[in-house]
PDB file of C-alpha atoms in Angstrom:
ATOM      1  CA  UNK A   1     -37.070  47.091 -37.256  1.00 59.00           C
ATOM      2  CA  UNK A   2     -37.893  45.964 -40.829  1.00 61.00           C
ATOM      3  CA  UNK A   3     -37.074  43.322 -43.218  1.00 62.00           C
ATOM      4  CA  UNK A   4     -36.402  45.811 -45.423  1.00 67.00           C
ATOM      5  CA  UNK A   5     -33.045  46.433 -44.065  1.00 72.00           C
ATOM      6  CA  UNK A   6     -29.987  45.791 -45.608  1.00 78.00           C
ATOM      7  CA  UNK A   7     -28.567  42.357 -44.907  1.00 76.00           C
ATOM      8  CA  UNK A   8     -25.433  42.830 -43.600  1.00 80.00           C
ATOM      9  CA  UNK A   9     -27.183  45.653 -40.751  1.00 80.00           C
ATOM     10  CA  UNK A  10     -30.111  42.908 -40.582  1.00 77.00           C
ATOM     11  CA  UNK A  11     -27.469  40.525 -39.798  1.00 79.00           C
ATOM     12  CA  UNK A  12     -25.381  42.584 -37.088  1.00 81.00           C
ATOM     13  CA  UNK A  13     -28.784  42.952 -35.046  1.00 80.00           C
ATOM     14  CA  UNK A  14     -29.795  39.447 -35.139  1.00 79.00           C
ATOM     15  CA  UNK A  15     -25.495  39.051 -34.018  1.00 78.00           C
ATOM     16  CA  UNK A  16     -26.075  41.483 -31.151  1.00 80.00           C
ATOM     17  CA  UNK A  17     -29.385  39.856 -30.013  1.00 78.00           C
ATOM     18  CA  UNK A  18     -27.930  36.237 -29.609  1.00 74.00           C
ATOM     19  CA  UNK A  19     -24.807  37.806 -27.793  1.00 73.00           C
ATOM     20  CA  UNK A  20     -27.363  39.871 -25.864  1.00 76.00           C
ATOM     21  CA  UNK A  21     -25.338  42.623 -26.330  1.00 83.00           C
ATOM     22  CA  UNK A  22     -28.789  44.633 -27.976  1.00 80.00           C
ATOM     23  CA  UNK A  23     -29.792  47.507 -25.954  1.00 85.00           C
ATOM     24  CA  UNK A  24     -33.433  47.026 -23.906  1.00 84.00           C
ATOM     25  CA  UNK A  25     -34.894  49.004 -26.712  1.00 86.00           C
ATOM     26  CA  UNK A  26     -34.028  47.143 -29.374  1.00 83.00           C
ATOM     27  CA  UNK A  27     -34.491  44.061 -27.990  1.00 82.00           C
ATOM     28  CA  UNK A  28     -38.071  45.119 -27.348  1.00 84.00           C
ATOM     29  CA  UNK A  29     -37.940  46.472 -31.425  1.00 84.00           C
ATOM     30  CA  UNK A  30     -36.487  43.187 -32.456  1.00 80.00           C
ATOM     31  CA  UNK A  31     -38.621  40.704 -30.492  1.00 82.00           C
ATOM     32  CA  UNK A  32     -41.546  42.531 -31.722  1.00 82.00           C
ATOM     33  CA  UNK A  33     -40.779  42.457 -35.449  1.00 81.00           C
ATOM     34  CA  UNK A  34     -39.034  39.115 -35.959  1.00 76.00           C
ATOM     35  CA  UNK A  35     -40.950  37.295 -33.455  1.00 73.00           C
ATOM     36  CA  UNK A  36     -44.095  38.218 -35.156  1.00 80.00           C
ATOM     37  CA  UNK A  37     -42.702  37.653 -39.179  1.00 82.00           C
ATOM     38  CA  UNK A  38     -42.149  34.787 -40.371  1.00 82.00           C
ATOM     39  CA  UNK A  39     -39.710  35.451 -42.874  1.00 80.00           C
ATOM     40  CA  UNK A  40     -37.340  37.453 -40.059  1.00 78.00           C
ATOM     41  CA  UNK A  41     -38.048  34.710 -37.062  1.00 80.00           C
ATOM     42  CA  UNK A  42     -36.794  31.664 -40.339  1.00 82.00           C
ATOM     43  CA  UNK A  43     -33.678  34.088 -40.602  1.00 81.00           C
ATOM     44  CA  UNK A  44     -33.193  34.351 -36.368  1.00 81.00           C
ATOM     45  CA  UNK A  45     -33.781  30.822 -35.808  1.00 80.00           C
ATOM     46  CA  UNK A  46     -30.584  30.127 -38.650  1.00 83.00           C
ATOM     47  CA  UNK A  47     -28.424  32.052 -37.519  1.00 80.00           C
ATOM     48  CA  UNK A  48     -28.978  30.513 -33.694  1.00 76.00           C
ATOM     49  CA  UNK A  49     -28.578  26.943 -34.957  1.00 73.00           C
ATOM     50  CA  UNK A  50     -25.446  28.616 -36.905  1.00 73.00           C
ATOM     51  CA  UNK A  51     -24.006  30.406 -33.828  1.00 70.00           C
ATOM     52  CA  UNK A  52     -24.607  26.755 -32.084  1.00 64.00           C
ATOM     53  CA  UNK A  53     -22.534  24.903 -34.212  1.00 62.00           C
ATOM     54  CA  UNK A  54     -20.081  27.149 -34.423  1.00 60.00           C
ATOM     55  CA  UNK A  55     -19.701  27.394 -30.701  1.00 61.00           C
ATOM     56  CA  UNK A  56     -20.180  23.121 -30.474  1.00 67.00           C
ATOM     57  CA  UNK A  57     -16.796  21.429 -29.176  1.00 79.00           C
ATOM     58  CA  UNK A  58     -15.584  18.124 -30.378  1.00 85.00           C
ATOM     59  CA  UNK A  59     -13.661  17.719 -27.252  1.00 87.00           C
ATOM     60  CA  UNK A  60     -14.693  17.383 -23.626  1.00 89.00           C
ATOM     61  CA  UNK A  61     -12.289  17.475 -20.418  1.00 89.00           C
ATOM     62  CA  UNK A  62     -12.911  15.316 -17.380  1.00 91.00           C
ATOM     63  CA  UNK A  63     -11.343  14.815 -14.336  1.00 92.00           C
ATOM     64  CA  UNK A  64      -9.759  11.392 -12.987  1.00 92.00           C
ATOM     65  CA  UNK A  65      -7.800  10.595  -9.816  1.00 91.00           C
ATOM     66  CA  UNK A  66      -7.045  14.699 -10.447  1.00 89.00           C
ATOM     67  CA  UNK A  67      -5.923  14.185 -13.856  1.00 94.00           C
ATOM     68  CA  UNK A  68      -7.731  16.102 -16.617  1.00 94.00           C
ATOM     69  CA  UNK A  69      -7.776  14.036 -19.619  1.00 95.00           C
ATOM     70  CA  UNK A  70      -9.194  15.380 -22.825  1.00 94.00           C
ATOM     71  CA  UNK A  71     -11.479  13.010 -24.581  1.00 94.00           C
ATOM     72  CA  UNK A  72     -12.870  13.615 -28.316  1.00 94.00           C
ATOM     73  CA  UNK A  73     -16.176  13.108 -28.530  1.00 91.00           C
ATOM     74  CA  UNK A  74     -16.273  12.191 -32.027  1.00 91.00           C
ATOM     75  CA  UNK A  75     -13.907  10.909 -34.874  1.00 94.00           C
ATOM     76  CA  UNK A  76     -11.250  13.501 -35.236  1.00 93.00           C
ATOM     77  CA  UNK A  77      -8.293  14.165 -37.260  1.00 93.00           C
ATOM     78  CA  UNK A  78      -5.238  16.415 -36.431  1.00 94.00           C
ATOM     79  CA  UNK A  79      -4.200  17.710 -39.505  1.00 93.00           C
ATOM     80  CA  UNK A  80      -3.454  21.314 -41.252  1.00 89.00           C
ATOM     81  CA  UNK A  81      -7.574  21.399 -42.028  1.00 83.00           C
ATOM     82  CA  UNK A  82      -9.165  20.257 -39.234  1.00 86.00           C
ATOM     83  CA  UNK A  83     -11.188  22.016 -37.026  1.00 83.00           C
ATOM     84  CA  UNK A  84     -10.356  19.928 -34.046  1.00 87.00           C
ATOM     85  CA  UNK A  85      -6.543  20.886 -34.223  1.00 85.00           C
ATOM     86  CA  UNK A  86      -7.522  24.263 -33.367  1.00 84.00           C
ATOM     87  CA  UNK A  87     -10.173  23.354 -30.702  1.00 86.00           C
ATOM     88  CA  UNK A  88      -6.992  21.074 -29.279  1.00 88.00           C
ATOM     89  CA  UNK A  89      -4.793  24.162 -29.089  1.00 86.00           C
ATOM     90  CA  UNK A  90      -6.994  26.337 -27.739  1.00 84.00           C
ATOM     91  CA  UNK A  91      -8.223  23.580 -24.977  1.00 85.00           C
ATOM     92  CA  UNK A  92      -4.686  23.045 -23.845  1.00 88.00           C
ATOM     93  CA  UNK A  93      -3.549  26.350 -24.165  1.00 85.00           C
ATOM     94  CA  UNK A  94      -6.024  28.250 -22.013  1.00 82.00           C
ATOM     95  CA  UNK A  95      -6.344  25.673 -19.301  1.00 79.00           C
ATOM     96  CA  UNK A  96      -4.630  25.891 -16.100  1.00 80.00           C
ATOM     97  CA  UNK A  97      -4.287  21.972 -15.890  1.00 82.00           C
ATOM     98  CA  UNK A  98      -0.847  20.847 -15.297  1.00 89.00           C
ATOM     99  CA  UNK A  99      -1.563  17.131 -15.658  1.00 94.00           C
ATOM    100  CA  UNK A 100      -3.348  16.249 -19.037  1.00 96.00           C
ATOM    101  CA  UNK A 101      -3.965  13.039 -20.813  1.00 96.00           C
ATOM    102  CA  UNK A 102      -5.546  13.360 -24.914  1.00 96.00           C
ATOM    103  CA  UNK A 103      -7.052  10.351 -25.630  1.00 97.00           C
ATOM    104  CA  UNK A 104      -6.520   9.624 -29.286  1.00 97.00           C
ATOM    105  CA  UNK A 105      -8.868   6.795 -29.419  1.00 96.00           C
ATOM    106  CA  UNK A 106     -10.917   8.470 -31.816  1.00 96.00           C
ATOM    107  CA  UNK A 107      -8.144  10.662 -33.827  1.00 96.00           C
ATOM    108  CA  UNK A 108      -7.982   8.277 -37.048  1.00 95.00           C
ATOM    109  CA  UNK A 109      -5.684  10.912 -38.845  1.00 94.00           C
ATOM    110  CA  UNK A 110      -2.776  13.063 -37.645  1.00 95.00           C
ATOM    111  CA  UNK A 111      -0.196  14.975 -39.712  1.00 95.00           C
ATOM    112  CA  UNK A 112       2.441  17.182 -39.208  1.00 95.00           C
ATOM    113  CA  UNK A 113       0.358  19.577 -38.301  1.00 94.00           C
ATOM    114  CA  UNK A 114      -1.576  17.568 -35.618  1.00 95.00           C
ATOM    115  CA  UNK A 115       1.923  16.446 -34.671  1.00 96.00           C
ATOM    116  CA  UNK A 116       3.384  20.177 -34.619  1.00 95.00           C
ATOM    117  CA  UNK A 117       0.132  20.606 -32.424  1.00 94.00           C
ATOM    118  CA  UNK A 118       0.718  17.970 -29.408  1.00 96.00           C
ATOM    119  CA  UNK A 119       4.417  19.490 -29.514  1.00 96.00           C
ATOM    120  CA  UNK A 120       2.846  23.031 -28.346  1.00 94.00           C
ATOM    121  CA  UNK A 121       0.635  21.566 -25.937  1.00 94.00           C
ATOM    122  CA  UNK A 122       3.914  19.743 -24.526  1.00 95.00           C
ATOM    123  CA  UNK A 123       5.861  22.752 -24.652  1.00 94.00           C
ATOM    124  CA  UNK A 124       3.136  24.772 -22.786  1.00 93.00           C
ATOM    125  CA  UNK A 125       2.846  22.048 -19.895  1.00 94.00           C
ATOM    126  CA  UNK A 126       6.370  21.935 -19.555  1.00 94.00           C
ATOM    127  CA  UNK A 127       6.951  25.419 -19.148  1.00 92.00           C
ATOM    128  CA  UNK A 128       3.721  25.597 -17.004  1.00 90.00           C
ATOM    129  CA  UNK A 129       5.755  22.738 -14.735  1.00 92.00           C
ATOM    130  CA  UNK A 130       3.037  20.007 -16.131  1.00 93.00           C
ATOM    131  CA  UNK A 131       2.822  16.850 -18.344  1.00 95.00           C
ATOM    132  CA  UNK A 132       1.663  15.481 -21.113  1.00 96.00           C
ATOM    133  CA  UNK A 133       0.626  11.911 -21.782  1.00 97.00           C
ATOM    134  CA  UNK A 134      -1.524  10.745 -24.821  1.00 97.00           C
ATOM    135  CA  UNK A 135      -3.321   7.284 -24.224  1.00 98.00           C
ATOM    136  CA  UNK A 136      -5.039   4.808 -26.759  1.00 97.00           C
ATOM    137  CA  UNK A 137      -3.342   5.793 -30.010  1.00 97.00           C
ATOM    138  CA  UNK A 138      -4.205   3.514 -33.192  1.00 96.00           C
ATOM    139  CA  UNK A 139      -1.243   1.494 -34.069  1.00 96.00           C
ATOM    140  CA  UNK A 140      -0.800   3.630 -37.494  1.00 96.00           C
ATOM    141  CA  UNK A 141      -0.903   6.653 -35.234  1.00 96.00           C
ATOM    142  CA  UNK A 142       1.795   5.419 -32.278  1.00 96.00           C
ATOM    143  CA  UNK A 143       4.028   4.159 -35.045  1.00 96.00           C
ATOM    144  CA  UNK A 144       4.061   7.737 -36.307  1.00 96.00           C
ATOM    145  CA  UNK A 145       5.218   9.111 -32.663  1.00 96.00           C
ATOM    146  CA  UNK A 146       7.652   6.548 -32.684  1.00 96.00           C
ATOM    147  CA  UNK A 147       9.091   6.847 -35.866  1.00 96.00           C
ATOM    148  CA  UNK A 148       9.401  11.028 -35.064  1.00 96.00           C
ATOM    149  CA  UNK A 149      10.534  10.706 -31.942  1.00 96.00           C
ATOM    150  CA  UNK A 150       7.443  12.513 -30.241  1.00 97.00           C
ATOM    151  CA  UNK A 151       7.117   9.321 -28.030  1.00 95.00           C
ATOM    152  CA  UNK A 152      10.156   9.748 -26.184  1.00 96.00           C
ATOM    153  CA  UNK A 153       9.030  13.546 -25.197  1.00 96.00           C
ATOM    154  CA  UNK A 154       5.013  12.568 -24.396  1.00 97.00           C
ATOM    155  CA  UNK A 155       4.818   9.151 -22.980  1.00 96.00           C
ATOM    156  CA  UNK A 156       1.996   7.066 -24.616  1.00 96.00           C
ATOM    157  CA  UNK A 157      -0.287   4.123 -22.694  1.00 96.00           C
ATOM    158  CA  UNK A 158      -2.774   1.525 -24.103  1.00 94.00           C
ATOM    159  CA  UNK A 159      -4.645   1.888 -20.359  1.00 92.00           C
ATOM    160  CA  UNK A 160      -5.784   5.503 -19.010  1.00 95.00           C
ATOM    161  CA  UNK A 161      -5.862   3.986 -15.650  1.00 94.00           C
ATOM    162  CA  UNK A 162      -2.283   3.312 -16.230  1.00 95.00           C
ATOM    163  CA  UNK A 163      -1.687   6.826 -17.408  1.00 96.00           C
ATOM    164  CA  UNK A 164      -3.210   8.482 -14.901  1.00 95.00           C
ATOM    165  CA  UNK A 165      -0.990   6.043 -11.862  1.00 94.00           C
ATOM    166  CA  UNK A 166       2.049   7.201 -13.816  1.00 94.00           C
ATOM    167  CA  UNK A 167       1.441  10.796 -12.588  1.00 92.00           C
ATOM    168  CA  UNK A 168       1.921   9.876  -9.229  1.00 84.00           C
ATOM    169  CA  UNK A 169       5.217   7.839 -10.026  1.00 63.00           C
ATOM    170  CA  UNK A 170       6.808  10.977 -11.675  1.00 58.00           C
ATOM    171  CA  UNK A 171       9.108  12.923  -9.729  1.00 45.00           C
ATOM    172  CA  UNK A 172       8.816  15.850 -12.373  1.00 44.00           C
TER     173      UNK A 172
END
């Protein structure tokens, strides 16, 4: 292994080495070259803090009273840009929760988009014989489920405690 390489090829080993998806001999060729340049280990330790971010969630699930309720960890906006609309899709989506509450406490943007967005996960739960309940809107934000009707479909709270006691008051 050499510096010399082209980038791209330089790039697709350092790819397969973080996936650890590099053959024992080359990771034995790798570690011994870019472990001992400097210029190559700069490059390696990049594209790690890259791959890190990349992979780095704003949202986290938790459980309460066996309700999973999906929490952003950070300021967020649902809108035709965002990352976090497609890390909300893709968190809904591929769980097998029935019962989820998305705290919007921290969404301080939503469009139609991010409203076209808590539609799917609705229509997924549903189908999946689940529910959906958002808690701790912003009043700009709950207006705009009231005003499109979304409110009457996925039932909003001020109170997750309260949220999560509605589960076990509704029959569906």
């Amino acid at each position: 292994m050499n510096c010399a390489m082209e980038p791209i090829q330089r790039e697709q080993v350092i790819a397969k080495y973080l996936s650890r998806t590099l053959d024992a001999e080359g990771v034995e060729e790798f570690e011994g070259h870019y472990l001992g340049c400097d210029e190559c280990f700069d490059e390696l330790r990049i594209s790690e803090y890259l791959a890190a971010t990349l992979r780095h969630t704003n949202l986290a699930w938790r459980q309460s009273n066996g309700v999973s309720v999906l929490q952003f960890r950070q300021n967020a906006e649902l809108t035709h840009s965002a990352r976090e609309l497609e890390e909300l899709r893709r968190e809904v989506l591929e769980q097998s929760d029935s019962r989820v509450i998305i705290d919007l406490g921290r969404v301080t943007r939503i469009d139609s988009a991010g409203l076209g967005q808590l539609m799917s996960c609705y229509s997924h739960l549903v189908r999946n014989q689940g529910q959906l309940k958002v808690v701790n809107a912003a009043p700009e934000i709950q207006k705009l489920l009231d005003m499109t009707g979304i409110s009457t479909l996925i039932p909003a709270f001020k109170d997750e405690s309260e949220a999560v006691r509605s589960f076990g008051s509704d029959s569906n």
